[in-house]
XYZ file of C-alpha atoms in Angstrom:
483
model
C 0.000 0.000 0.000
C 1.270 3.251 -1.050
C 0.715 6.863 0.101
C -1.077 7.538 -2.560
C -3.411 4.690 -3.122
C -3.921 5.125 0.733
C -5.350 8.215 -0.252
C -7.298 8.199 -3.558
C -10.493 7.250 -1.951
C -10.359 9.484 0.492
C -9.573 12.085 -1.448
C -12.221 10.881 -4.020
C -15.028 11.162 -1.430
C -13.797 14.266 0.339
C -14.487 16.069 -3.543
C -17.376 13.935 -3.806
C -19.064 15.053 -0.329
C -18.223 18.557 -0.975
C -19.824 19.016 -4.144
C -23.105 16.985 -2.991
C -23.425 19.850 -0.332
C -22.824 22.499 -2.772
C -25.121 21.239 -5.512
C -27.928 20.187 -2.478
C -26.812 21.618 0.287
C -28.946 20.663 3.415
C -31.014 18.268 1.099
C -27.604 16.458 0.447
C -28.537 13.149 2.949
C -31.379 12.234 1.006
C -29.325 10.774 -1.620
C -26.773 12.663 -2.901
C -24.389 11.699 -0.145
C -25.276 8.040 -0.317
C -23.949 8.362 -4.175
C -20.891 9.892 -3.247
C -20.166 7.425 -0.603
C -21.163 4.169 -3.653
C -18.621 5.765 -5.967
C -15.670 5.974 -3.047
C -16.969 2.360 -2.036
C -16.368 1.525 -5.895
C -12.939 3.549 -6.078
C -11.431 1.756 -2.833
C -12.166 -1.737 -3.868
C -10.386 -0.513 -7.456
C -7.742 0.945 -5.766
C -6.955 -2.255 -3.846
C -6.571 -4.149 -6.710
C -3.316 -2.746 -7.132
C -2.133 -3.892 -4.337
C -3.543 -7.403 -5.138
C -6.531 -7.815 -3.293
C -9.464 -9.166 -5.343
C -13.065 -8.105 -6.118
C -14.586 -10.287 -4.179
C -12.197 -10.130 -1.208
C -12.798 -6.162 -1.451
C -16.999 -7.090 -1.601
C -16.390 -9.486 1.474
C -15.453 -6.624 3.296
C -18.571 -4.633 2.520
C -20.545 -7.226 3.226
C -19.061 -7.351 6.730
C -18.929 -3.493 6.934
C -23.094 -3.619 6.406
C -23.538 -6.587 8.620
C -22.076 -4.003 11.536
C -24.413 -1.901 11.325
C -27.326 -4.347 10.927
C -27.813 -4.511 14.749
C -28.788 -0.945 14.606
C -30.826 -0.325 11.473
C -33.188 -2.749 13.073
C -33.406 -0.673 15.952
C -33.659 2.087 14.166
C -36.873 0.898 11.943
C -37.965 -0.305 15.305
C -38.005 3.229 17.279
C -39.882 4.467 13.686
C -42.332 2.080 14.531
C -42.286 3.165 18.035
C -42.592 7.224 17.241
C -45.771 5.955 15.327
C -47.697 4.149 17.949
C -46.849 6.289 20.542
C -48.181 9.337 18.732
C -51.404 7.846 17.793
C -51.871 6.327 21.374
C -51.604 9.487 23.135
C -48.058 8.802 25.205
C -45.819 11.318 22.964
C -49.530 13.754 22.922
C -49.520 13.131 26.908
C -45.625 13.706 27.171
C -45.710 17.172 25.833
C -49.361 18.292 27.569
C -47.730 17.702 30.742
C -44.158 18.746 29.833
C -44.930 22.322 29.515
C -46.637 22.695 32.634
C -43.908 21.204 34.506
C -40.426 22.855 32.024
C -39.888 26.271 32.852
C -39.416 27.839 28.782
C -36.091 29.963 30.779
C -33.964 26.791 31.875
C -35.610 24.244 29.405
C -32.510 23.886 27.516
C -29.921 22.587 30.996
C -32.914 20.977 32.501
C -33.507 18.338 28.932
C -29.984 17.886 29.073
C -29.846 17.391 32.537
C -33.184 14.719 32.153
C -31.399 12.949 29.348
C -28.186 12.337 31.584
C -29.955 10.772 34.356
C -32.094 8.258 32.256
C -29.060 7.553 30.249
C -26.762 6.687 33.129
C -29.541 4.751 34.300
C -29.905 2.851 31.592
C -26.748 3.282 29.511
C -28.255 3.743 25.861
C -28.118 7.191 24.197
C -30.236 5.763 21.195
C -33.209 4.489 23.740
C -33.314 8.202 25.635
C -33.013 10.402 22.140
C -35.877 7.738 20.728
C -38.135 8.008 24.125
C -37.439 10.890 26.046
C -36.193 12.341 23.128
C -38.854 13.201 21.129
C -41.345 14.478 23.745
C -38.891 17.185 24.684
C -38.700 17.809 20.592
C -42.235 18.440 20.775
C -42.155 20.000 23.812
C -40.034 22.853 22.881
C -41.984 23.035 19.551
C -45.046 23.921 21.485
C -42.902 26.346 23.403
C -41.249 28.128 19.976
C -37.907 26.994 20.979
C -34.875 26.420 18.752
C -35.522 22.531 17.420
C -31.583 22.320 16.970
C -30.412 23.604 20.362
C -33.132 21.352 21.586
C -31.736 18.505 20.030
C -28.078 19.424 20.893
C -29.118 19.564 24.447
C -30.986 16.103 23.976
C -27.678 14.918 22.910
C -25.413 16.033 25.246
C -27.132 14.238 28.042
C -27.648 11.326 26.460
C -24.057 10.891 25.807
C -22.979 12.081 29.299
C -25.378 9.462 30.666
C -24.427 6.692 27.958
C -20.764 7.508 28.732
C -20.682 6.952 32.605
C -22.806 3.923 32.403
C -21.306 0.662 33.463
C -24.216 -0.930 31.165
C -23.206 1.084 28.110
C -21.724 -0.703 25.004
C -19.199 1.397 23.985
C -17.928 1.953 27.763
C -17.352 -2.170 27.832
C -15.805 -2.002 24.407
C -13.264 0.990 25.253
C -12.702 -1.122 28.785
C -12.016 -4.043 26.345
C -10.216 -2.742 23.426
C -7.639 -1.376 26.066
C -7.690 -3.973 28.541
C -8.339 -2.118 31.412
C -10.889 -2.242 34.552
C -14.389 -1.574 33.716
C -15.025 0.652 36.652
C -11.390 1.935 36.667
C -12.261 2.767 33.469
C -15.799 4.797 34.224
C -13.675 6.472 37.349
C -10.779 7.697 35.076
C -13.442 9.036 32.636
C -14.824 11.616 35.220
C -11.758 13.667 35.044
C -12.652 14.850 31.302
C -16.331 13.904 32.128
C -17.433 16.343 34.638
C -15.991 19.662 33.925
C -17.462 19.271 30.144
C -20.814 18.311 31.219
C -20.404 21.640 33.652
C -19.293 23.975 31.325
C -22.282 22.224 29.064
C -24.953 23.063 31.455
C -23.174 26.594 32.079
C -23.685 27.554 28.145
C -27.585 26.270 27.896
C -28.185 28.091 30.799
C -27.046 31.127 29.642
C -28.390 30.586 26.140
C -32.050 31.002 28.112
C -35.141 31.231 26.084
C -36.769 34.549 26.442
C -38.511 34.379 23.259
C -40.467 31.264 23.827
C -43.852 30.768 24.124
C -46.613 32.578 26.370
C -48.501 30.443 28.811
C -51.734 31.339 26.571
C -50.155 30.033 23.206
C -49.244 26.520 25.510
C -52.508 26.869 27.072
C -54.147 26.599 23.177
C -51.873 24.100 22.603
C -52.719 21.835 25.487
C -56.633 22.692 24.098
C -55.597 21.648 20.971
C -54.019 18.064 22.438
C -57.413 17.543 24.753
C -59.309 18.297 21.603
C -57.539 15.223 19.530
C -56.381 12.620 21.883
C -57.798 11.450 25.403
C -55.044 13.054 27.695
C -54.168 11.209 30.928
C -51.374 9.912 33.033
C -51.897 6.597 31.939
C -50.766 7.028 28.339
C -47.033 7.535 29.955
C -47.059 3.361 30.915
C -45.742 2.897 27.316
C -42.181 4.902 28.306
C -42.168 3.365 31.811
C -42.701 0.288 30.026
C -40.030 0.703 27.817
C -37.654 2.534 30.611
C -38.114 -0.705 32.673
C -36.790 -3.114 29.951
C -33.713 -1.450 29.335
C -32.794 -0.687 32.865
C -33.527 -4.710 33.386
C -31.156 -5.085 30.441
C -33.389 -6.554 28.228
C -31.895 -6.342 24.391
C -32.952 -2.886 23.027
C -34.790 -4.733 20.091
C -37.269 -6.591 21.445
C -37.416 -3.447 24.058
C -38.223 -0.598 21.521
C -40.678 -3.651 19.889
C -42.337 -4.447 22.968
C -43.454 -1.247 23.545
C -44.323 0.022 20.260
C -46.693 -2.839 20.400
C -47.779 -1.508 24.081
C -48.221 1.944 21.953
C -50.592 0.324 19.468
C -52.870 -1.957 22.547
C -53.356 1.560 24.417
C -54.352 3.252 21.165
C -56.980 0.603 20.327
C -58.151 0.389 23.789
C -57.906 5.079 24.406
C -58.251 6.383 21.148
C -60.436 4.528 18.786
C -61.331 7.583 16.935
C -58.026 8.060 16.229
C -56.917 4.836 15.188
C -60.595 4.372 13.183
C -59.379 8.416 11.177
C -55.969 7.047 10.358
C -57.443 3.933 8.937
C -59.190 5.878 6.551
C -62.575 4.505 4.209
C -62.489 1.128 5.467
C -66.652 0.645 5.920
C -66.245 -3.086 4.312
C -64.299 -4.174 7.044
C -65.646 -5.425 10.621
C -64.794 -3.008 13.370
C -62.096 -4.951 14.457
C -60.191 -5.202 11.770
C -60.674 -1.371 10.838
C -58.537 -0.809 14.339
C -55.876 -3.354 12.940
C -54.945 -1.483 10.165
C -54.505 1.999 11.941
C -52.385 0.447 14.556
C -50.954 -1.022 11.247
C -50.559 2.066 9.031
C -48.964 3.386 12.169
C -46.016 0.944 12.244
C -44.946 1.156 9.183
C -46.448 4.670 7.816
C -46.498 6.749 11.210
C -49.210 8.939 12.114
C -50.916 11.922 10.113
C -52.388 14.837 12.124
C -55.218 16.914 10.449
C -56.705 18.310 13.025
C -56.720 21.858 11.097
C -53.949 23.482 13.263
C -50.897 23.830 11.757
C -48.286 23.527 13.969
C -49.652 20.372 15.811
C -50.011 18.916 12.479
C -46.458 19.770 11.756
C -45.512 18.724 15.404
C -47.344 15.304 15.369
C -47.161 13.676 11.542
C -44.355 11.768 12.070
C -42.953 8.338 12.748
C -43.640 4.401 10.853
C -40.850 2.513 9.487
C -40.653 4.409 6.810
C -39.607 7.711 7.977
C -36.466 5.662 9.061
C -35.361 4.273 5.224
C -33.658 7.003 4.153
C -31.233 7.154 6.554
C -31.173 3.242 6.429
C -30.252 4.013 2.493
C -27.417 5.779 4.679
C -26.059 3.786 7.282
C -25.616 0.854 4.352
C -24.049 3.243 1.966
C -21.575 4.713 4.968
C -20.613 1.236 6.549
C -20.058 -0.148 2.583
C -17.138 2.042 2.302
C -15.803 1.625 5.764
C -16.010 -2.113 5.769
C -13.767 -1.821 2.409
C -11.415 0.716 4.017
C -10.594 -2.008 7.088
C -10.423 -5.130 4.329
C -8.249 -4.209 2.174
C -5.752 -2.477 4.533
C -6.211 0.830 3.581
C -8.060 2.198 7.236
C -5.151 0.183 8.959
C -2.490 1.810 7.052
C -3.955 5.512 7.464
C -3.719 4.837 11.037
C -0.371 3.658 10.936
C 0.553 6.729 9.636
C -1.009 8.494 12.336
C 1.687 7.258 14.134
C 4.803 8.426 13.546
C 3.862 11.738 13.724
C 3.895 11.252 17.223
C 6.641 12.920 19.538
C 4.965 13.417 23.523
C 2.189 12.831 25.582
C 0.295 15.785 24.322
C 0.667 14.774 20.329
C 0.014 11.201 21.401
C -3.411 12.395 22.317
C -4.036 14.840 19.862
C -3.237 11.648 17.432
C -5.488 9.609 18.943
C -8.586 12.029 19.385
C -8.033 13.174 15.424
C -7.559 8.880 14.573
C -10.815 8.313 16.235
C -12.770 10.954 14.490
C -11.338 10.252 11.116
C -12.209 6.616 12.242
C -15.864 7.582 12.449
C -15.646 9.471 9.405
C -14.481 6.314 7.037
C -15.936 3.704 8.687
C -18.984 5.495 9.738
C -19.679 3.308 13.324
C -18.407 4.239 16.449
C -17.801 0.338 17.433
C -14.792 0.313 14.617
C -13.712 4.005 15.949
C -13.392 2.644 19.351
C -11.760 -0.699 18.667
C -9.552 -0.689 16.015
C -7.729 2.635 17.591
C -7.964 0.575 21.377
C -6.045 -2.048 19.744
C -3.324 -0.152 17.946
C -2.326 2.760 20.330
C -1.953 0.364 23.604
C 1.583 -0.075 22.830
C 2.111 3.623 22.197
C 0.428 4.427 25.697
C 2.887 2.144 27.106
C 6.090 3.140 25.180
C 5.102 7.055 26.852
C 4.814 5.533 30.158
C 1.015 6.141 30.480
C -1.227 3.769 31.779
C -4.107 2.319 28.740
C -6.786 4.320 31.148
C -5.912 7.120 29.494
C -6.110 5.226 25.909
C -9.899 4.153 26.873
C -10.862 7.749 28.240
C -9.216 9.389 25.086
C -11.416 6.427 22.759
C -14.731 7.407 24.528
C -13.904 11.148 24.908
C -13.627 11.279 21.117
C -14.843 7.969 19.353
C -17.817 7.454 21.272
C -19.067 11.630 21.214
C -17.661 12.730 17.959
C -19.735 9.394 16.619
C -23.375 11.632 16.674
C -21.743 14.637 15.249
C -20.764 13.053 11.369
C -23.930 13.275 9.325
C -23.079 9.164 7.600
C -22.100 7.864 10.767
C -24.704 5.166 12.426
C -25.521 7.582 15.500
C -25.570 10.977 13.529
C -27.550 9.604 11.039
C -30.208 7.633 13.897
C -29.991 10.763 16.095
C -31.070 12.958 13.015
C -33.652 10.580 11.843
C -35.169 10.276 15.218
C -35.495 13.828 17.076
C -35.785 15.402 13.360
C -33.047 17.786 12.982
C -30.018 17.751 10.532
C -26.734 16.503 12.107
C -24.773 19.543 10.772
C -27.597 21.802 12.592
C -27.523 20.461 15.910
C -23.936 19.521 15.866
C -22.779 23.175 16.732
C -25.176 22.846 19.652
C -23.900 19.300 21.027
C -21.708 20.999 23.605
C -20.786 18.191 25.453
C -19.629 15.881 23.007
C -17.454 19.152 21.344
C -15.467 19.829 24.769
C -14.946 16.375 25.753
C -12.116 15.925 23.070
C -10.427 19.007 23.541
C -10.667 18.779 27.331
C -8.664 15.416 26.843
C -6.195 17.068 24.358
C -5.693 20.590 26.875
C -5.310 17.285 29.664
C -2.444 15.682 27.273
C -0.621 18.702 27.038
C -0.836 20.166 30.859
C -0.168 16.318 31.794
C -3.223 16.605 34.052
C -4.794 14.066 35.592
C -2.577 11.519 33.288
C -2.182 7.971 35.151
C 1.208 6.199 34.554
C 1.968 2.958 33.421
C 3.197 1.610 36.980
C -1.092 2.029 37.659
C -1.870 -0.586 35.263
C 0.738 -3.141 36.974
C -0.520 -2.368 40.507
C -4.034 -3.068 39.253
C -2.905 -6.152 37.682
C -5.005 -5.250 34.567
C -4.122 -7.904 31.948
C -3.479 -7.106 28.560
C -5.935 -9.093 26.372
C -7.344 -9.206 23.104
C -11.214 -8.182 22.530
């Protein structure tokens, strides 16, 4: 592998991406950028020929690339089917009646991000809170004239402060892994970059405020407007208790997000017939009982359609089904096609490589890795691959600077795992975008959290703050394995 046919595809798609967003610009992820990342797919695999590796050695690795992310495209048709259901059976309607009595418009930025962080530690799924919690405080700040992309950048940022600290997150036990180190050694050492990011976080929303956001008698039509359309009550909030309850008792997210989309459709046959009878549209041939099968029905897979004559709960509530989700499926299989070529045929592995021997001290060593794991999740568009492949090839770096491989797995998860929800192709940005409704690049300036984290661990590498040495990892007899 040379320089230069290291290069080519990346090059290739860099052009490629570029001129998608100036020919489309925001309307460039609903297609054009799926081309762009075919054509670099196409480009690598010819690239690698040179270099001897055959077609279908180059088309095994896509096919493993895709199968990566098959875990979570299913997941994410799953929460489409969930937004659906819970929409038509009143929870998400219920979730934002009662949300702007209780959120204060002035602090409703710090206090979703704050939310999101305690679920998510709780739990230890980012995806689960952005597709629950998520999308009530979407349509929460909606009915109080809020910014949609601060909203979701605040979302974000406590999900992945949550996710980050939990000892049942998966990318927390694969940074723990990759590096070899103590699981909860691991989640202690993390605080240290954690903490003061999630602080300064909470600092900026606060100060952002909302002083332009609704009047109480706007969100007093609006909760008119809910009563009018759905049959409001506590009740209709089992469905996320349900599904909060699964996770926590670590029950796969799958069948979780499944379970209680299925919950969603049983309340809406059994609290809003009327409902599930208008979605169902001219069906006077069929007995009553199959006329409620096919809303619940057209919900799963088509979502729900408000036309209740306002407006902005139309806008607010027509949303959700399996379908909404296949575009950014279209995505995620497009994205993880050109990574899973990258890692076959050598060419990720050799980029890295050259990451390398650029490196001189502890500070660059960090900067290296934080800019590896980012490109990482560029390329190969999962943050699984951005977390592992740089775990396993920077231990021995770590060592060789006299650093313990703590400070490898806080550096993966301070920039793999945050940086991951911030790149528009990537599996999280692209199910984070898809499910709260906002374009990556338009929250991504408002995911504070997951923008200090990294260069918190760099300013760390270069002050040699809170740095453990190797002697730690002998002392706590950590072994060094392979994941």
């Amino acid at each position: 592998m040379t320089p230069l046919q290291a290069f080519t595809p990346i090059v290739f798609l860099v052009l490629m991406l570029a001129c998608s967003v100036y020919l489309f610009g925001p309307d460039s992820s609903y297609g054009a950028n799926q081309i762009a990342l075919i054509l670099a797919t196409c480009i690598a695999a010819l690239v690698a020929r040179r270099s001897g590796i055959s077609w279908q050695q180059a088309q095994e690795g896509i096919v493993h690339g895709i199968g990566v992310g098959l875990g979570p495209t299913l997941i994410l048709l799953s929460v489409g089917m969930l937004i659906g259901t819970w929409i038509l059976c009143g929870t998400v309607p219920a979730m934002i009646y009662y949300g702007v009595q209780i959120l204060d418009p002035g602090i409703f930025y710090a206090a979703s991000a704050v939310i999101c962080a305690i679920v998510a530690v709780s739990i230890g799924s980012s995806w689960t809170v952005a597709g629950t919690l998520g999308i009530g405080l979407m349509g929460i700040a909606g009915s109080f004239d809020l910014s949609p992309a601060i909203t979701a950048g605040a979302i974000i940022s406590g999900a992945y402060f949550g996710d980050k600290l939990s000892p049942m997150s998966d990318t927390t036990n694969l940074a723990s892994a990759a590096t070899g180190v103590d699981l909860f050694d691991h989640i202690r050492h993390m605080l240290w970059t954690t903490i003061p990011s999630f602080a300064i976080t909470l600092l900026i929303f606060a100060l952002i405020g909302s002083p332009a956001g609704a009047t109480p008698e706007q969100i007093q039509r609006l909760q008119q407007s809910l009563s009018s359309e759905f049959s409001i009550g506590l009740h209709l909030l089992l469905p996320l208790v349900l599904m909060l309850w699964l996770v926590f008792k670590r029950f796969p997210a799958l069948p979780s997000i499944v379970i209680s989309a299925l919950a969603g459709a049983l309340f809406a046959v059994i609290f809003q017939p009327e409902q599930v009878q208008k979605l169902a549209g001219d069906s006077s041939s069929l007995a009553a009982g199959f006329v409620l099968l096919k809303g619940v029905w057209i919900a799963l897979f088509d979502g729900y359609q408000s036309n209740s004559g306002n407006e902005f709960l139309d806008a607010l509530l027509s949303k959700g089904g399996m379908s909404s989700m296949l575009n950014t499926v279209w995505l995620i299989i497009s994205a993880l096609g050109f990574g899973g070529v990258l890692e076959r045929t050598g060419i990720l592995a050799y980029l890295l490589g050259l990451a390398l021997r650029g490196v001189k001290s502890v500070g660059s060593l960090i900067v290296t890795t934080v800019f590896t794991c980012i490109g990482t999740n560029i390329l190969a568009a999962d943050q699984f691959i951005a977390v592992a492949l740089p775990g396993r090839m920077f231990r021995d770096a770590y060592t060789d600077k006299d650093l313990s491989r703590l400070n490898l797995s806080r550096t993966l998860e301070d920039s793999a795992t945050l940086t991951s929800a911030l790149i528009p192709w990537n599996t999280c940005g692209a199910y984070m975008s898809a499910t709260l409704g906002v374009a990556t690049l338009s929250y991504a300036p408002y995911a504070f959290f997951n923008l200090l984290c990294p260069l918190i661990a760099i300013l760390y590498g270069f002050l040699h703050f809170a740095l453990k040495p190797a002697a730690y990892d002998l002392q706590a007899g950590a072994a060094v394995t392979e994941p």
